[in-house]
Amino acid sequence: MAVHIPDGLIEGGTSAGAGVVAATGVGVCLRQAGRLLDERRVPLAGLTSAFIFAAQMVNFPVAGGTSGHLLGGVLAAVLVGPYVGAVCVAVVVVVQALLFADGGVSALGLNVANMALVTPFGGYLAFCGLRALLPPTRTSVAAASGVAAGFAVVLASLAFTVEYAVGGTGGASATTVGVAMIGVHVLIAVGEGVITALTVSAVLASRPDLVWGARHLGPDRSSPAAALGLGSAR
Amino acid sequence: MTGAAVEIRGLCFAYPDGRPALQAVDLDVGAGERVAVLGPNGAGKTTLVLHLNGILSPQAGSVRVGGLVVAPATQAEVRRRVGIVFQDPDDQLFMPTVADDVAFGPANLGVEGEALDQRVVAALDVVGMAGHQARAPHHLSFGQRRRVAVATVLSMEPDVLVLDEPTSNLDPAARRELADVLATLSLTTLVVTHDLPYALELCPRSVILDDGRIVADGPTADLLADRDLLAQHRLELPRGFHPSWR
Amino acid sequence: MTGAAVEIRGLCFAYPDGRPALQAVDLDVGAGERVAVLGPNGAGKTTLVLHLNGILSPQAGSVRVGGLVVAPATQAEVRRRVGIVFQDPDDQLFMPTVADDVAFGPANLGVEGEALDQRVVAALDVVGMAGHQARAPHHLSFGQRRRVAVATVLSMEPDVLVLDEPTSNLDPAARRELADVLATLSLTTLVVTHDLPYALELCPRSVILDDGRIVADGPTADLLADRDLLAQHRLELPRGFHPSWR
Amino acid sequence: MGAGHGRTDGLYVAGDGRLHRLPAEAKIVATVGYVVAVVATPRDAFWAFAAHGALLLALARAASLPVGALVRRLRIEVPFLAFAVFLPLVGTGPRIDVVGLPLSRAGLWGAWTILAKGTLGVGASILLAATTPVAGILGGLDRLRLPRAFTAIAGSMVRYLDVIVGEAERMHVARQSRGYDPRWLGQARGAAASAGTLFVRSYERGERVHLAMLARGYTGSLPRLCAVPATAGDWATAALLPVAAALVTLTANLR
């Protein structure tokens, strides 16, 4: 279940509670994102959301002919910062539910909470912790984002288990579901981690200035768009 | 309006890394004139364009539009007067429908209701896209998107129209349709391009920008007939083309 | 290799919504021949290109490359034989450095070590980009990126080179440099374009594709001299251009 | 490949019926109401699930939607069907034998619940998306007072979905054309490098779009899109679905 929670799996009260948490959390992120990005927020965040959506369609081989796809929560957080990243992923989740019928409408709060709040923020915290332990190089940033992305996938499955324990309707014990979910997600986490690390490393190679999580490495003026100063254009 | 529609004096601009992008550019464009700004990629053409409506601010020198100095204080009025059509129509069409996009500029100027609708209809009419209001940009052909991009600027009723590489990626038919539209406009127009035959077709006068300087200014046919001048500035006519052959 | 390098017979393809994209296309290209495929946007040119290396599979008819039928079973070999340079170099260049990008194709074929390095150096040399191995494609000029895109395909040592709109967005100097590179290659080459002067310069023979059909096939100069034929298929030469003026 | 139906159109199927013409905000609220009623249905009230399903089918017929295509879209459910299959195997409590397999009673009920409620939920979402154009849904969210910034970002995302996905697909084709056919995760570098490049392209396009907005006088507040808001009559019409579903659920609960 590296995917959306459907209607009916978690009972109504829990879903509604998650909805309140999700709405509050995304509201806070929007305010923070607005402070960080001002009026450029709309096109930049919109394009980042479109990127996350497209990246989720990139299949990668797992093993023996099966393939997985990227979830992208930590990728977004490392690239554009946790607040903007969370908003971008929330937009993706809402659009998928309403425009593509992907993920239940009544479970929208749960899905936003898991994918747009728990994953990016949990992962970003882990990323910051790892980054602090490693030498300040681009390789460290890529490696930290990969490990954090893998960790965040497991964290999301843990969040699901908690939600299931509170309001699950499945008829299996939360422990059983939890063990199975986390077991499956450890495998998915490896793929997510490898792809996230490689993707971050690719961005660092061409536009290091665009990687939020690598700001501590200092400004980079080597790329033409940064040189044009368009980023600060008014 | 009298006198020069655009007056650029000693305009200098350097990139943050210190490389000069524009070096003491002087350029006057008369009201109603149609001028091509020719130059190879990297000559500073786009940087010049971004100064015309104050997106970039001069580090030295000045830009005036219809007598008004381009500066932060005059920004809103300057952006009404100077309409820029960017190279990639997908960058310019960012709203869900054609009508919303064409209305975006005038709505920012405070136009609303009936008057706004009229502007949208009139602008789409000029570019031959009347009746496409409700369509989404991604349902249009590339050539249609380019013409709608022109309409998004015309709806602001600008005094000066600036087109950045208007023919890039257009096939011959779309190229012709756009030229036909532009030829009917009586606006002051700057066409920034490396498409020399198009410049000859549309603009009686051209300037050549290379390495951030204006290196030539004269009738387009004369400039294009000077093969040495063109070659010096990494420009050349396609083989088989001759500027006097009409 | 003897006989035809590319043999297309009765090729048909319809989009998922049922609109026909290619309707019984027949085309033979001899080994070492350079042929332009001309046509307006939407004529089916890119769909044809994607059949040449099996990205799309024929719904009817067949494609052979050097005698080998293009089919899922022959896919790997066909993709080695047919190198496609896509319209937008940014779609083609995605690795962190120029060297990685040029090595990507041959590495997928199993070439490694010294042999791989040699292929990279040789391919970059042909396109005049020797010494740029370590640079990020992102930091190159557009014209340089286009030439590196050609190198990424040449490093696979293909038998057939296919270029989709090679001149789009190129300024005159970059256009000339690319033509000079292409003219030195002795590969079978298909140039898919709506840039008629470029076709005339590079390709002795052209076919016109419109509405999914080949509607003309002959010496490029003859086709371009037939203004009625061109006009019928939404093609036209830039004003001031004459195919017999060299 | 090529032109045709854009991804940005979502599941929308053009039409001109009453359901198509209802303002989006009313339909969104009705969909949520319906799904809440479905979720609250007791799991053993089989007839009630049939009734809920009949409501959706009737609406799909009334809107002249191609039911076959809608049913095909249901395959989005497949991943959570896997979860449903898993529950009876590991569920708690008494077991019953189904063709030799000892399955958990509670787990079987769990699987049934997910299957029934999940399918009806997806069905309702498909119905909403199939009868409401994308711009309409975004406008509806706006009129439902979602934060302006959120709907504007969503609008911008939807606008550029086709552009970015198109770039991703062309990059995919270009990789394949150079013999890329990865078999295991270790060969994923090519795909990941493309993803990185795609991000840079998306971000830079965002910057260019911002410039184009500034050039047309954008100062940070998007002009409100004009659209006719829902009338009391529209709300009443839209309420028919959730009210009917609520009655079904209520009856099932009273029993």
CSV table of C-alpha atoms in Angstrom, one decimal, chain C residues 37-218:
chain,number,residue,atom,x,y,z
C,37,VAL,CA,11.2,14.3,-45.0
C,38,LEU,CA,9.3,17.6,-45.4
C,39,GLY,CA,5.9,18.4,-44.0
C,40,PRO,CA,4.0,20.8,-41.8
C,41,ASN,CA,3.4,20.3,-38.1
C,42,GLY,CA,0.9,17.5,-37.5
C,43,ALA,CA,1.7,15.7,-40.8
C,44,GLY,CA,2.9,12.6,-39.0
C,45,LYS,CA,6.6,13.2,-39.2
C,46,THR,CA,7.5,12.4,-35.6
C,47,THR,CA,5.2,9.3,-35.7
C,48,LEU,CA,7.2,8.1,-38.7
C,49,VAL,CA,10.5,8.7,-36.9
C,50,LEU,CA,9.3,6.6,-33.9
C,51,HIS,CA,8.6,3.7,-36.1
C,52,LEU,CA,12.2,3.6,-37.4
C,53,ASN,CA,13.6,2.2,-34.2
C,54,GLY,CA,10.6,0.3,-32.9
C,55,ILE,CA,9.4,2.8,-30.2
C,56,LEU,CA,6.1,2.5,-32.0
C,57,SER,CA,5.1,-0.7,-33.7
C,58,PRO,CA,3.3,-0.7,-37.1
C,59,GLN,CA,-0.4,-1.4,-37.0
C,60,ALA,CA,0.0,-2.6,-40.6
C,61,GLY,CA,2.9,-2.8,-43.0
C,62,SER,CA,6.6,-3.1,-42.1
C,63,VAL,CA,9.8,-1.3,-41.5
C,64,ARG,CA,13.2,-2.8,-42.3
C,65,VAL,CA,16.6,-1.4,-41.5
C,66,GLY,CA,19.5,-2.9,-43.4
C,67,GLY,CA,17.2,-5.9,-44.2
C,68,LEU,CA,16.3,-6.5,-40.5
C,69,VAL,CA,12.6,-6.2,-39.7
C,70,VAL,CA,11.8,-3.8,-36.9
C,71,ALA,CA,10.0,-5.8,-34.3
C,72,PRO,CA,10.1,-6.4,-30.5
C,73,ALA,CA,12.6,-9.3,-31.0
C,74,THR,CA,15.0,-7.2,-33.0
C,75,GLN,CA,14.6,-4.1,-30.9
C,76,ALA,CA,18.1,-4.0,-29.3
C,77,GLU,CA,19.9,-4.4,-32.6
C,78,VAL,CA,17.6,-2.0,-34.4
C,79,ARG,CA,18.2,0.7,-31.8
C,80,ARG,CA,21.9,0.3,-32.3
C,81,ARG,CA,21.5,0.6,-36.1
C,82,VAL,CA,19.2,3.6,-36.1
C,83,GLY,CA,20.2,6.7,-34.1
C,84,ILE,CA,17.6,9.3,-33.6
C,85,VAL,CA,18.4,12.9,-32.7
C,86,PHE,CA,15.2,14.4,-31.2
C,87,GLN,CA,14.0,17.9,-31.7
C,88,ASP,CA,14.7,19.3,-28.3
C,89,PRO,CA,18.2,18.5,-27.1
C,90,ASP,CA,17.0,18.9,-23.6
C,91,ASP,CA,14.9,15.8,-24.0
C,92,GLN,CA,18.0,13.9,-25.0
C,93,LEU,CA,20.7,15.2,-22.6
C,94,PHE,CA,20.0,14.1,-19.1
C,95,MET,CA,23.2,12.9,-17.5
C,96,PRO,CA,25.3,15.2,-15.3
C,97,THR,CA,28.2,15.5,-17.8
C,98,VAL,CA,28.7,15.5,-21.5
C,99,ALA,CA,30.9,12.4,-21.3
C,100,ASP,CA,28.2,10.5,-19.3
C,101,ASP,CA,25.6,11.4,-21.9
C,102,VAL,CA,27.7,10.4,-24.9
C,103,ALA,CA,28.7,7.2,-23.1
C,104,PHE,CA,25.1,6.3,-22.2
C,105,GLY,CA,24.1,4.6,-25.5
C,106,PRO,CA,27.2,2.5,-26.0
C,107,ALA,CA,27.3,1.6,-22.3
C,108,ASN,CA,23.7,0.2,-22.8
C,109,LEU,CA,25.1,-1.9,-25.6
C,110,GLY,CA,27.7,-3.3,-23.3
C,111,VAL,CA,30.7,-1.3,-24.4
C,112,GLU,CA,33.0,-0.5,-21.5
C,113,GLY,CA,36.4,0.6,-20.3
C,114,GLU,CA,38.9,1.9,-22.8
C,115,ALA,CA,36.6,1.2,-25.8
C,116,LEU,CA,33.9,3.3,-24.3
C,117,ASP,CA,36.2,6.2,-23.7
C,118,GLN,CA,37.4,6.0,-27.3
C,119,ARG,CA,33.8,6.1,-28.6
C,120,VAL,CA,33.1,9.2,-26.5
C,121,VAL,CA,36.2,11.0,-27.7
C,122,ALA,CA,35.6,10.1,-31.3
C,123,ALA,CA,31.9,11.1,-31.3
C,124,LEU,CA,32.6,14.5,-29.6
C,125,ASP,CA,35.4,15.0,-32.1
C,126,VAL,CA,33.1,14.6,-35.1
C,127,VAL,CA,30.7,17.2,-33.8
C,128,GLY,CA,33.5,19.7,-32.9
C,129,MET,CA,33.0,19.3,-29.1
C,130,ALA,CA,36.2,17.6,-28.2
C,131,GLY,CA,37.4,18.7,-24.8
C,132,HIS,CA,34.0,19.4,-23.4
C,133,GLN,CA,33.6,16.0,-21.7
C,134,ALA,CA,33.5,17.2,-18.1
C,135,ARG,CA,31.0,20.0,-18.6
C,136,ALA,CA,27.4,19.8,-17.6
C,137,PRO,CA,25.1,19.8,-20.7
C,138,HIS,CA,23.0,22.4,-18.9
C,139,HIS,CA,25.8,24.9,-19.1
C,140,LEU,CA,26.4,24.6,-22.9
C,141,SER,CA,24.9,27.0,-25.4
C,142,PHE,CA,21.8,25.7,-27.3
C,143,GLY,CA,23.8,25.1,-30.5
C,144,GLN,CA,26.4,23.1,-28.5
C,145,ARG,CA,23.8,21.0,-26.9
C,146,ARG,CA,22.3,20.2,-30.3
C,147,ARG,CA,25.7,19.0,-31.4
C,148,VAL,CA,26.3,17.0,-28.3
C,149,ALA,CA,22.9,15.4,-28.9
C,150,VAL,CA,24.2,14.3,-32.3
C,151,ALA,CA,27.3,12.9,-30.6
C,152,THR,CA,25.2,10.8,-28.1
C,153,VAL,CA,23.8,9.0,-31.1
C,154,LEU,CA,27.0,8.8,-33.2
C,155,SER,CA,28.8,7.0,-30.3
C,156,MET,CA,26.5,4.1,-30.9
C,157,GLU,CA,28.0,3.8,-34.4
C,158,PRO,CA,24.6,3.7,-36.1
C,159,ASP,CA,24.0,2.8,-39.7
C,160,VAL,CA,21.2,5.3,-40.1
C,161,LEU,CA,21.0,8.7,-38.6
C,162,VAL,CA,17.6,10.4,-38.1
C,163,LEU,CA,17.3,14.1,-37.2
C,164,ASP,CA,14.0,15.5,-36.1
C,165,GLU,CA,13.8,19.2,-36.8
C,166,PRO,CA,17.5,19.7,-36.4
C,167,THR,CA,17.4,23.5,-36.9
C,168,SER,CA,14.6,24.5,-34.5
C,169,ASN,CA,15.7,27.3,-32.3
C,170,LEU,CA,19.2,27.4,-33.8
C,171,ASP,CA,20.7,30.8,-34.6
C,172,PRO,CA,22.4,31.2,-38.0
C,173,ALA,CA,25.9,30.4,-36.8
C,174,ALA,CA,24.8,27.2,-34.9
C,175,ARG,CA,22.8,26.2,-37.9
C,176,ARG,CA,25.8,26.5,-40.2
C,177,GLU,CA,28.1,24.6,-37.7
C,178,LEU,CA,25.5,21.7,-37.6
C,179,ALA,CA,25.2,21.6,-41.4
C,180,ASP,CA,29.0,21.4,-41.6
C,181,VAL,CA,29.1,18.5,-39.2
C,182,LEU,CA,26.3,16.7,-41.0
C,183,ALA,CA,27.8,17.2,-44.4
C,184,THR,CA,31.0,15.4,-43.3
C,185,LEU,CA,29.1,12.2,-42.2
C,186,SER,CA,28.8,9.5,-44.7
C,187,LEU,CA,25.9,7.8,-42.9
C,188,THR,CA,22.5,7.2,-44.4
C,189,THR,CA,20.6,10.2,-43.1
C,190,LEU,CA,17.0,11.2,-42.8
C,191,VAL,CA,16.3,14.9,-42.0
C,192,VAL,CA,12.8,15.4,-40.8
C,193,THR,CA,12.0,19.1,-41.1
C,194,HIS,CA,9.9,22.0,-42.2
C,195,ASP,CA,13.0,24.1,-42.8
C,196,LEU,CA,13.0,24.0,-46.5
C,197,PRO,CA,16.3,25.9,-47.2
C,198,TYR,CA,18.1,23.5,-44.8
C,199,ALA,CA,16.7,20.5,-46.7
C,200,LEU,CA,17.9,22.0,-49.9
C,201,GLU,CA,21.3,22.5,-48.5
C,202,LEU,CA,21.8,19.1,-47.0
C,203,CYS,CA,19.7,16.6,-48.9
C,204,PRO,CA,19.7,15.9,-52.7
C,205,ARG,CA,16.4,14.1,-52.4
C,206,SER,CA,13.2,14.9,-50.5
C,207,VAL,CA,9.8,13.5,-49.8
C,208,ILE,CA,6.8,15.4,-48.7
C,209,LEU,CA,4.7,13.9,-45.9
C,210,ASP,CA,1.2,15.4,-45.4
C,211,ASP,CA,-1.7,14.0,-43.6
C,212,GLY,CA,0.2,10.7,-43.0
C,213,ARG,CA,0.9,10.1,-46.7
C,214,ILE,CA,4.0,10.5,-48.9
C,215,VAL,CA,2.6,12.9,-51.5
C,216,ALA,CA,5.8,13.7,-53.4
C,217,ASP,CA,9.3,12.2,-53.8
C,218,GLY,CA,12.1,13.7,-55.9
